[in-house]
Coordinates of C-alpha atoms in Angstrom, one line a residue:
Chain Z
M168 CA 1.3 20.4 -38.1
T169 CA 1.6 18.2 -41.2
V170 CA -1.0 15.5 -42.1
L171 CA 1.4 12.8 -41.0
E172 CA 2.0 14.4 -37.7
R173 CA -1.8 14.8 -37.1
L174 CA -2.2 11.1 -37.9
I175 CA 0.6 10.1 -35.5
Q176 CA -1.0 12.3 -32.8
N177 CA -4.4 10.6 -33.3
L178 CA -3.0 7.1 -33.5
S179 CA -1.1 7.6 -30.2
R180 CA -4.4 8.2 -28.5
L181 CA -5.3 4.5 -29.1
P182 CA -5.0 2.3 -26.1
G183 CA -1.6 0.5 -25.8
L184 CA 0.0 2.7 -28.4
G185 CA 2.8 5.1 -27.6
R186 CA 4.2 7.7 -29.8
K187 CA 6.8 5.4 -31.2
S188 CA 4.4 2.7 -32.2
A189 CA 2.1 5.3 -33.6
T190 CA 4.9 6.7 -35.8
R191 CA 5.6 3.2 -37.1
I192 CA 2.0 2.6 -38.0
A193 CA 1.7 6.0 -39.7
Y194 CA 4.8 5.2 -41.8
F195 CA 3.5 1.8 -42.6
L196 CA 0.2 3.3 -43.8
L197 CA 2.1 5.8 -45.8
N198 CA 3.8 3.0 -47.7
A199 CA 0.8 0.6 -47.8
D200 CA -1.1 0.2 -51.1
D201 CA -4.2 2.3 -51.6
A202 CA -6.7 -0.6 -51.5
F203 CA -5.6 -1.6 -48.0
N204 CA -5.8 1.9 -46.7
K205 CA -9.2 2.5 -48.2
N206 CA -10.5 -0.8 -46.8
L207 CA -9.2 0.0 -43.3
A208 CA -10.6 3.6 -43.5
G209 CA -14.0 2.1 -44.6
Q210 CA -14.0 -0.4 -41.8
I211 CA -13.3 2.3 -39.2
E212 CA -15.9 4.6 -40.7
G213 CA -18.6 2.0 -40.8
L214 CA -17.8 0.6 -37.3
K215 CA -20.3 2.6 -35.4
S216 CA -23.1 2.5 -37.9
S217 CA -22.9 -1.3 -38.4
I218 CA -22.3 -2.4 -34.9
R219 CA -24.8 -1.7 -32.1
R220 CA -25.7 -2.9 -28.7
C221 CA -27.8 -6.0 -28.4
R222 CA -31.4 -5.1 -27.3
V223 CA -31.4 -7.8 -24.7
C224 CA -28.0 -8.1 -23.1
G225 CA -26.1 -4.9 -24.2
N226 CA -23.3 -6.9 -26.1
Y227 CA -22.0 -5.5 -29.3
T228 CA -23.7 -7.0 -32.3
E229 CA -24.5 -6.4 -36.0
T230 CA -28.0 -7.6 -35.6
E231 CA -30.7 -6.4 -33.3
I232 CA -30.3 -9.3 -31.0
C233 CA -26.8 -10.8 -30.5
G234 CA -25.8 -14.3 -31.5
I235 CA -25.7 -15.5 -27.9
C236 CA -29.1 -14.2 -26.9
S237 CA -30.8 -15.5 -30.1
N238 CA -29.1 -19.0 -29.7
P239 CA -31.8 -21.4 -28.5
S240 CA -29.4 -24.1 -27.5
R241 CA -27.9 -22.0 -24.8
D242 CA -29.1 -22.1 -21.3
H243 CA -31.5 -19.1 -20.9
S244 CA -32.0 -19.7 -17.2
L245 CA -28.4 -18.7 -16.4
I246 CA -27.3 -15.0 -16.7
C247 CA -23.7 -13.9 -16.3
A248 CA -23.5 -10.2 -15.4
V249 CA -20.2 -8.6 -16.7
E250 CA -18.8 -5.1 -16.6
Q251 CA -17.9 -4.7 -20.3
P252 CA -18.7 -6.5 -23.6
Q253 CA -15.0 -7.4 -23.9
D254 CA -15.5 -9.6 -20.8
I255 CA -18.0 -11.7 -22.8
L256 CA -15.3 -12.6 -25.3
T257 CA -13.0 -13.6 -22.4
I258 CA -15.6 -15.9 -20.9
E259 CA -16.7 -17.3 -24.2
A260 CA -13.1 -18.3 -24.9
T261 CA -13.2 -20.8 -22.1
H262 CA -16.1 -22.8 -23.8
E263 CA -17.1 -23.6 -20.2
Y264 CA -20.2 -21.4 -20.1
D265 CA -23.4 -22.0 -22.1
G266 CA -25.7 -19.5 -20.4
I267 CA -26.5 -15.9 -21.6
F268 CA -24.9 -12.6 -20.6
H269 CA -25.8 -9.2 -19.3
V270 CA -23.4 -6.2 -19.8
L271 CA -23.6 -3.7 -17.0
G272 CA -21.5 -1.1 -18.8
G273 CA -19.2 -0.3 -15.9
V274 CA -19.1 -0.4 -12.1
I275 CA -20.5 1.7 -9.3
S276 CA -18.1 4.4 -8.3
P277 CA -19.6 7.7 -7.0
I278 CA -16.1 9.2 -6.9
D279 CA -15.9 8.8 -10.7
G280 CA -19.5 9.9 -11.1
V281 CA -20.8 6.5 -11.9
R282 CA -24.0 5.7 -10.0
P283 CA -26.3 2.6 -10.2
E284 CA -28.7 4.5 -12.5
D285 CA -25.9 5.1 -15.0
L286 CA -25.5 1.4 -15.4
N287 CA -27.6 -1.2 -17.2
I288 CA -29.0 -2.5 -13.9
Q289 CA -32.7 -1.8 -14.2
E290 CA -32.8 -3.9 -17.4
L291 CA -31.1 -6.8 -15.5
V292 CA -33.8 -6.7 -12.8
R293 CA -36.4 -6.7 -15.4
R294 CA -34.9 -9.7 -17.2
V295 CA -34.7 -11.6 -13.9
G296 CA -38.2 -10.6 -13.0
Q297 CA -39.6 -12.2 -16.2
G298 CA -39.4 -15.5 -14.5
D299 CA -37.2 -17.9 -16.6
I300 CA -34.0 -17.1 -14.8
K301 CA -32.7 -19.5 -12.1
E302 CA -29.2 -18.1 -11.4
V303 CA -27.4 -14.8 -11.9
I304 CA -23.6 -15.1 -11.9
L305 CA -21.9 -11.8 -10.9
A306 CA -18.7 -11.6 -12.9
T307 CA -17.5 -8.1 -12.0
N308 CA -13.8 -7.7 -11.4
P309 CA -12.5 -8.5 -7.9
T310 CA -11.8 -4.8 -7.1
V311 CA -13.4 -2.5 -4.5
E312 CA -15.8 -1.2 -7.1
G313 CA -16.5 -4.6 -8.6
D314 CA -17.3 -5.9 -5.1
T315 CA -19.6 -2.9 -4.5
T316 CA -21.5 -3.5 -7.7
A317 CA -21.8 -7.2 -7.0
L318 CA -23.1 -6.6 -3.5
Y319 CA -25.5 -4.0 -4.8
L320 CA -26.9 -6.4 -7.3
A321 CA -27.1 -9.2 -4.8
K322 CA -29.1 -7.0 -2.5
L323 CA -31.3 -5.9 -5.3
L324 CA -32.0 -9.5 -6.5
S325 CA -32.3 -11.0 -3.0
S326 CA -36.1 -10.8 -3.1
S327 CA -36.4 -12.2 -6.6
G328 CA -35.9 -15.8 -5.6
V329 CA -33.0 -16.6 -8.0
T330 CA -29.7 -17.9 -6.9
V331 CA -27.0 -15.2 -7.0
T332 CA -23.4 -16.3 -7.2
R333 CA -20.0 -14.6 -7.5
L334 CA -17.0 -15.8 -9.5
A335 CA -14.4 -17.4 -7.3
T336 CA -11.1 -15.7 -6.9
G337 CA -7.7 -17.2 -6.4
I338 CA -4.4 -18.2 -7.9
P339 CA -4.3 -18.8 -11.6
A340 CA -4.4 -22.4 -12.8
G341 CA -1.1 -23.6 -14.2
G342 CA 0.6 -20.7 -12.5
D343 CA 3.4 -20.6 -10.0
L344 CA 2.7 -19.5 -6.4
E345 CA 5.8 -17.4 -6.6
Y346 CA 4.2 -15.2 -9.2
A347 CA 0.9 -14.7 -7.5
D348 CA 0.5 -11.3 -5.8
R349 CA 0.0 -11.4 -2.1
T350 CA -3.6 -10.2 -2.1
T351 CA -4.6 -12.9 -4.5
L352 CA -2.7 -15.5 -2.5
A353 CA -4.3 -14.3 0.7
R354 CA -7.8 -14.4 -0.9
S355 CA -7.0 -18.0 -2.0
L356 CA -5.9 -18.9 1.4
R357 CA -9.1 -17.7 2.9
G358 CA -11.2 -19.4 0.3
R359 CA -9.3 -22.7 0.4
T360 CA -11.4 -25.9 -0.2
P361 CA -11.1 -29.3 1.3
L362 CA -9.4 -32.0 -0.8
S363 CA -10.4 -35.6 -0.9
Y364 CA -10.0 -38.6 -3.1
Chain R
M257 CA 25.2 -8.6 6.0
G258 CA 23.2 -5.4 5.0
F259 CA 24.4 -2.7 2.8
T260 CA 27.8 -3.3 1.2
E261 CA 27.8 -0.3 -1.1
V262 CA 25.9 2.9 -1.2
R263 CA 26.1 5.7 -3.9
S264 CA 24.3 9.0 -4.1
F265 CA 24.0 11.6 -6.8
N266 CA 22.6 15.1 -6.2
F267 CA 21.0 14.0 -2.9
R268 CA 20.3 16.9 -0.5
N269 CA 23.6 18.5 0.7
L270 CA 25.6 15.3 0.4
E271 CA 28.6 15.4 -2.0
N272 CA 28.1 12.7 -4.7
L273 CA 29.3 9.7 -2.8
R274 CA 30.3 6.0 -2.9
I275 CA 30.8 4.3 0.4
C276 CA 31.3 0.7 1.3
P277 CA 29.9 0.1 4.7
D278 CA 30.8 -3.5 4.9
T279 CA 30.8 -3.7 8.7
K280 CA 28.1 -4.7 11.2
T281 CA 28.1 -1.2 12.7
V282 CA 28.6 2.1 11.0
L283 CA 29.2 5.4 12.7
F284 CA 28.6 8.8 11.1
V285 CA 30.3 11.4 13.2
G286 CA 30.0 15.1 12.6
E287 CA 28.8 18.4 13.9
N288 CA 25.2 19.5 13.4
G289 CA 24.4 20.5 9.9
Q290 CA 27.0 18.3 8.3
G291 CA 24.5 15.8 6.8
K292 CA 24.4 13.1 9.4
T293 CA 20.6 12.6 9.2
N294 CA 20.8 12.8 5.4
Y295 CA 22.9 9.7 5.4
L296 CA 20.3 7.8 7.5
E297 CA 17.5 9.2 5.3
L298 CA 19.4 7.9 2.2
L299 CA 19.5 4.4 3.7
Y300 CA 15.9 4.6 4.7
I301 CA 14.9 5.5 1.2
L302 CA 16.8 2.5 -0.2
C303 CA 15.0 0.3 2.2
F304 CA 11.4 1.6 1.7
G305 CA 11.4 3.8 -1.4
S306 CA 10.2 6.8 0.6
S307 CA 11.5 9.1 3.3
F308 CA 10.7 9.4 7.0
R309 CA 11.2 13.1 6.9
T310 CA 9.1 14.3 3.9
R311 CA 6.3 13.0 1.8
R312 CA 7.4 15.0 -1.2
D313 CA 10.0 13.3 -3.3
P314 CA 11.4 16.4 -5.1
H315 CA 12.6 17.5 -1.7
F316 CA 15.4 14.9 -2.0
I317 CA 17.1 16.8 -4.8
R318 CA 19.9 19.1 -4.1
H319 CA 19.0 22.7 -4.4
G320 CA 19.3 24.0 -8.0
M321 CA 19.5 20.5 -9.5
K322 CA 16.9 18.7 -11.5
E323 CA 17.4 15.0 -10.7
M324 CA 18.9 12.8 -8.2
S325 CA 19.6 9.1 -7.7
L326 CA 20.5 6.7 -4.9
Q327 CA 21.9 3.2 -5.3
G328 CA 22.6 0.5 -2.8
T329 CA 23.8 -3.0 -2.8
L330 CA 22.2 -5.1 -0.1
E331 CA 23.3 -8.5 0.9
T332 CA 20.7 -10.7 2.7
R333 CA 21.3 -13.6 5.0
D334 CA 20.0 -16.2 2.5
G335 CA 22.9 -15.2 0.2
G336 CA 20.9 -12.9 -2.0
Q337 CA 22.4 -9.8 -3.5
W338 CA 20.0 -7.0 -4.3
H339 CA 20.7 -3.8 -6.2
V340 CA 18.2 -1.1 -5.3
K341 CA 18.0 2.2 -7.2
V342 CA 15.7 5.1 -6.4
Q343 CA 15.7 8.0 -8.8
V344 CA 13.7 11.2 -9.0
R345 CA 13.6 12.7 -12.5
Q346 CA 11.2 15.4 -13.8
G347 CA 9.4 15.3 -10.5
K348 CA 8.7 11.5 -10.9
K349 CA 10.1 8.8 -8.6
D350 CA 11.1 5.4 -10.0
I351 CA 12.3 2.5 -8.0
F352 CA 14.4 -0.3 -9.5
L353 CA 15.2 -3.7 -8.0
N354 CA 18.0 -5.5 -9.7
D355 CA 17.5 -3.2 -12.7
K356 CA 13.8 -4.0 -13.0
R357 CA 11.4 -1.1 -12.3
I358 CA 9.0 -2.0 -9.5
I359 CA 5.5 -0.5 -9.4
D360 CA 4.6 -1.0 -5.7
R361 CA 7.3 0.0 -3.3
A362 CA 5.9 -2.5 -0.8
E363 CA 8.0 -5.0 -2.7
L364 CA 11.0 -3.7 -1.1
L365 CA 9.7 -4.6 2.3
S366 CA 10.5 -8.3 1.8
L367 CA 14.2 -7.6 1.4
S368 CA 15.4 -6.0 4.5
P369 CA 13.4 -3.3 6.2
C370 CA 15.2 -0.8 8.4
I371 CA 13.9 0.7 11.6
V372 CA 14.8 4.3 12.2
F373 CA 15.2 5.8 15.6
S374 CA 14.7 9.6 15.4
H375 CA 13.8 12.7 17.5
E376 CA 10.4 12.9 15.8
D377 CA 9.5 9.5 17.2
I378 CA 8.3 11.2 20.3
S379 CA 5.1 12.1 18.5
F380 CA 4.3 8.4 18.3
V381 CA 3.8 8.6 22.1
N382 CA 2.3 12.0 22.6
G383 CA 1.3 13.1 19.1
S384 CA -2.0 13.2 17.2
P385 CA -4.1 10.0 17.0
D386 CA -3.2 9.9 13.3
T387 CA 0.6 9.9 14.0
R388 CA 0.2 7.2 16.7
R389 CA -1.8 5.1 14.2
T390 CA 0.9 5.5 11.7
F391 CA 3.4 3.9 14.1
F392 CA 1.3 0.9 14.8
N393 CA 0.3 0.5 11.1
Q394 CA 4.0 0.4 10.4
T395 CA 4.6 -2.1 13.2
V396 CA 2.2 -4.5 11.6
S397 CA 3.1 -3.8 8.0
I398 CA 6.8 -4.5 8.2
C399 CA 6.1 -8.0 9.4
E400 CA 3.0 -8.5 7.3
P401 CA 3.0 -6.5 4.0
I402 CA -0.5 -7.8 3.3
F403 CA -1.7 -5.4 6.0
I404 CA -0.7 -2.5 3.6
D405 CA -3.2 -3.9 1.1
A406 CA -5.8 -4.1 3.8
L407 CA -5.3 -0.5 4.7
R408 CA -5.4 0.6 1.1
T409 CA -8.6 -1.3 0.5
Y410 CA -10.2 0.2 3.6
K411 CA -9.1 3.7 2.5
K412 CA -10.6 3.2 -0.9
I413 CA -14.0 2.0 0.5
L414 CA -14.0 4.9 2.9
K415 CA -13.4 7.4 0.1
A416 CA -16.3 5.9 -1.9
R417 CA -18.5 5.9 1.2
N418 CA -17.8 9.5 1.9
A419 CA -18.7 10.3 -1.7
A420 CA -22.0 8.5 -1.3
L421 CA -22.6 10.4 2.0
L422 CA -22.4 13.7 0.2
E423 CA -25.1 12.6 -2.1
S424 CA -27.1 11.0 0.6
R425 CA -27.3 7.7 -1.4
E426 CA -29.0 5.4 1.2
D427 CA -28.9 2.5 -1.3
L428 CA -25.2 2.8 -1.8
L429 CA -24.4 3.5 1.9
D430 CA -26.0 0.1 2.8
I431 CA -23.5 -1.6 0.5
Y432 CA -20.5 0.5 1.6
D433 CA -21.3 -0.3 5.2
V434 CA -20.9 -4.0 4.5
Q435 CA -17.6 -3.5 2.7
L436 CA -16.3 -1.0 5.3
I437 CA -17.1 -3.4 8.1
Q438 CA -15.5 -6.4 6.4
A439 CA -12.3 -4.4 5.7
G440 CA -12.4 -2.6 9.0
L441 CA -12.7 -5.8 11.1
S442 CA -9.7 -7.3 9.6
I443 CA -7.7 -4.2 10.4
M444 CA -9.0 -4.1 14.0
S445 CA -8.1 -7.7 14.6
R446 CA -4.5 -7.3 13.3
R447 CA -4.1 -4.1 15.4
S448 CA -5.4 -5.7 18.6
E449 CA -3.3 -8.9 18.2
T450 CA -0.2 -6.9 17.4
L451 CA -0.7 -4.7 20.4
E452 CA -0.9 -7.6 22.7
E453 CA 2.4 -8.9 21.5
F454 CA 3.8 -5.3 21.5
N455 CA 3.0 -4.8 25.2
K456 CA 4.5 -8.1 26.2
L457 CA 7.8 -6.8 25.0
L458 CA 7.3 -3.1 25.9
T459 CA 6.5 -3.3 29.5
P460 CA 9.5 -5.3 30.8
L461 CA 11.9 -3.4 28.4
Y462 CA 10.8 0.0 29.5
K463 CA 11.2 -1.0 33.1
E464 CA 14.7 -2.4 32.5
I465 CA 16.1 0.6 30.5
S466 CA 14.4 3.3 32.6
A467 CA 15.1 1.6 35.9
L468 CA 11.8 3.0 37.1
P469 CA 9.2 0.7 38.8
E470 CA 6.1 1.8 36.9
E471 CA 4.6 -0.4 34.3
V472 CA 4.0 1.1 30.9
S473 CA 1.6 -0.3 28.3
V474 CA -0.2 0.9 25.3
L475 CA -4.0 0.6 25.1
Y476 CA -5.8 0.0 21.9
R477 CA -9.1 2.0 21.8
P478 CA -11.0 1.1 18.6
S479 CA -13.5 3.6 17.3
W480 CA -16.1 0.8 16.8
P481 CA -17.5 -1.0 19.9
V482 CA -15.0 -3.8 20.9
G483 CA -16.1 -7.3 20.2
S484 CA -18.9 -6.4 17.7
D485 CA -19.6 -8.8 14.8
E486 CA -20.7 -7.7 11.3
K487 CA -24.3 -7.7 12.3
V488 CA -23.9 -5.5 15.3
L489 CA -21.6 -3.1 13.4
K490 CA -24.1 -2.8 10.6
E491 CA -26.7 -1.5 13.1
Y492 CA -24.0 0.7 14.7
L493 CA -23.1 2.3 11.4
K494 CA -26.7 2.8 10.6
S495 CA -27.2 4.6 13.9
K496 CA -24.4 7.0 13.1
R497 CA -25.5 7.6 9.5
E498 CA -27.2 10.9 10.2
V499 CA -24.2 12.3 11.9
D500 CA -22.0 11.0 9.0
K501 CA -24.3 12.7 6.5
E502 CA -24.3 16.0 8.4
R503 CA -20.5 16.0 8.6
G504 CA -20.1 14.7 5.1
V505 CA -17.5 12.1 6.3
T506 CA -17.5 8.7 8.1
V507 CA -17.0 9.6 11.7
T508 CA -16.4 6.1 13.1
G509 CA -14.1 3.3 12.0
P510 CA -10.5 2.1 12.2
H511 CA -9.4 5.4 10.6
R512 CA -10.4 6.9 13.9
D513 CA -8.9 4.3 16.2
R514 CA -6.9 5.6 19.1
F515 CA -3.8 4.4 21.0
S516 CA -3.2 5.7 24.5
V517 CA -0.3 5.0 26.9
T518 CA -0.7 4.2 30.5
L519 CA 1.8 4.5 33.3
G520 CA 0.7 2.3 36.1
K521 CA -2.9 3.3 36.4
V522 CA -2.6 6.8 35.0
D523 CA -2.4 8.4 31.6
F524 CA 1.4 8.3 30.6
N525 CA 1.3 11.6 28.8
A526 CA -0.2 13.4 31.8
A527 CA 2.3 12.0 34.2
A528 CA 5.6 11.4 32.4
S529 CA 8.5 13.8 32.1
T530 CA 9.9 14.7 28.7
G531 CA 12.8 12.4 29.4
Q532 CA 10.5 9.5 30.1
T533 CA 8.5 10.3 26.9
R534 CA 11.6 10.3 24.8
L535 CA 12.8 7.1 26.4
L536 CA 9.5 5.4 25.7
S537 CA 9.6 6.5 22.0
L538 CA 13.0 4.8 21.8
V539 CA 11.7 1.7 23.5
Y540 CA 8.8 1.7 20.9
R541 CA 11.4 1.3 18.2
V542 CA 13.3 -1.4 20.1
V543 CA 10.1 -3.3 20.4
Q544 CA 9.3 -2.8 16.7
A545 CA 12.7 -4.2 15.8
A546 CA 12.4 -7.1 18.3
R547 CA 9.0 -8.0 17.1
Y548 CA 10.2 -8.0 13.5
L549 CA 13.0 -10.3 14.4
E550 CA 10.7 -12.6 16.3
K551 CA 8.1 -12.7 13.5
T552 CA 10.3 -13.1 10.5
G553 CA 13.5 -14.6 12.0
K554 CA 15.4 -11.9 10.1
P555 CA 17.4 -9.3 12.0
P556 CA 16.5 -5.8 10.8
I557 CA 18.8 -2.9 9.8
L558 CA 18.8 -0.2 12.4
L559 CA 19.2 3.6 11.9
L560 CA 19.8 5.5 15.0
D561 CA 19.9 9.3 14.7
D562 CA 21.6 11.1 17.6
V563 CA 19.2 9.4 20.0
L564 CA 21.6 8.4 22.7
L565 CA 22.1 12.1 23.3
E566 CA 18.8 12.2 25.0
L567 CA 19.6 9.5 27.6
D568 CA 21.8 9.8 30.7
A569 CA 25.0 7.6 30.8
S570 CA 23.5 4.6 32.5
R571 CA 20.4 4.5 30.3
R572 CA 22.6 4.8 27.2
I573 CA 24.5 1.6 28.2
R574 CA 21.3 -0.3 29.1
F575 CA 19.6 0.9 25.9
L576 CA 22.5 -0.3 23.7
E577 CA 22.6 -3.7 25.5
R578 CA 19.0 -4.3 24.9
L579 CA 19.0 -3.5 21.2
P580 CA 17.7 -6.7 19.5
E581 CA 20.1 -8.6 17.2
Y582 CA 20.5 -6.6 14.0
E583 CA 21.8 -7.1 10.5
Q584 CA 23.5 -3.8 10.4
A585 CA 23.3 -0.6 12.4
F586 CA 24.0 3.0 11.5
F587 CA 24.6 5.5 14.3
T588 CA 25.1 9.2 14.1
F589 CA 27.2 10.9 16.8
L590 CA 28.4 14.4 17.6
P591 CA 32.3 14.5 17.7
D592 CA 32.5 15.1 21.4
E593 CA 30.5 12.0 22.2
Q594 CA 32.5 9.2 23.7
Y595 CA 31.2 6.7 21.2
H596 CA 34.3 4.5 21.3
R597 CA 33.3 3.6 24.9
Y598 CA 30.1 1.8 23.7
R599 CA 30.6 -1.8 23.0
L600 CA 29.9 -1.7 19.2
D601 CA 31.9 -4.5 17.5
D602 CA 33.0 -4.7 13.9
K603 CA 32.6 -1.0 13.2
K604 CA 33.6 1.6 10.6
V605 CA 33.6 5.3 11.4
Y606 CA 32.9 8.0 8.9
T607 CA 33.7 11.6 9.7
L608 CA 31.3 14.1 8.0
V609 CA 32.3 17.6 7.0
N610 CA 30.1 19.6 4.7
G611 CA 28.2 16.5 3.5
R612 CA 31.4 14.7 2.6
A613 CA 32.2 11.4 4.4
E614 CA 35.7 10.3 5.2
E615 CA 36.6 7.0 6.7
G616 CA 38.4 7.1 10.0

């Protein structure tokens, strides 16, 4: 196997990349100038040493405590529990939420070998127990495993006195009913709300 | 209108074919072993993306060949024209609807489901609890595809709960109980409502076709105590938890629901003759079709595989008269059957020899 083939093989392991795209990228790199390649290689190499998990919430950060946790103007009485650090980016992009986060690192699924103790759950309980938290928003995905994890957390936090809420599910705003899948539509019908003016 | 064109390539023992069954009734006539049932199976696969005879897709491929494909053009009442293609290649099945690959074959359900009448249907009446559940699940699903999602969700929770049982995770079992109950209750309520409507059609229809006085009805016997709410069921599941843990599986729930048939006041399967059982399985299908028409306003496609053979002459006539309105019906007949006597309008007859179909 040549160096180029090995590179293509490794690139095609990246999410969303098939062999064709991997080949395109490999040839692009082959023709790119040395400085670009060196810079890119350096960034990949340094990724794991310069980025770590936030000591408080588990988000990715270059400092010990992430920018969200260390921001005093955010509402520190509101915690949003998410499955993965990527979910923080998604929620942040809405500019609707000014609380803080907690990354669980996955969802409970015994079939896949993920048990509650494998997730960042104890730390969430500890944070809630410190007393400043008023509400925990459970933002796990609306899947069977996401629901299991949310219910598990709700039970665990039920004696803590904080309000526990779950993200609403339903049809996407600005979307077309025609394109909503039937499960989503059925959930929306069950969770319909009264309208008045 | 139904199917206006059907093509097959390397499908079972059928010669690669293109037929245009543009009539309301289509008859496949041939001796046994000439491929009659394969034609019905082909149409069924185009309607549902799977077979009623095998769960293994590679079985569709003609012996010695590596791939196969089926194509059908389906015209619906609302003027829609749909091109369905099902192919198996390198052991993988793909389904295309108007040239776009679909991921969930349940999408085909909204087009035009077919209802197949076959010899194996008898097990819906006297077979294992699992087979009987399959029939009633299908009866709900063809009218309400959302029920398929409910079953899938339930199955997923059940699997997770069973995994938690093996590890004796009490903390997780508490959570799975809640999820299982919520998913299970919605399945139970759909089953029980459906069965009520089913019996309303079944009892008179069986009486009419059989010309026997006894009343037949199907009894839904849920595994969980009837009428229980979430709270009661939570306690119930807790009381069964030790047994569950011992067996390593969840022993109660809608996956263990039963359906039994009664004849008058006695158990149908203990009292009925084979002929009566066969007739009831046919009536099950008629009711399934009638209920689909009633619920959706759309007449289904019917596939009838040699089923009239099992009835005496007078029951054959009564059975045909009581078929609900259909979009298109495909019958298979043996050559010596007097099929031209049946009042089937607008028909096309195909004679089958060695998997080849010839019109006329």
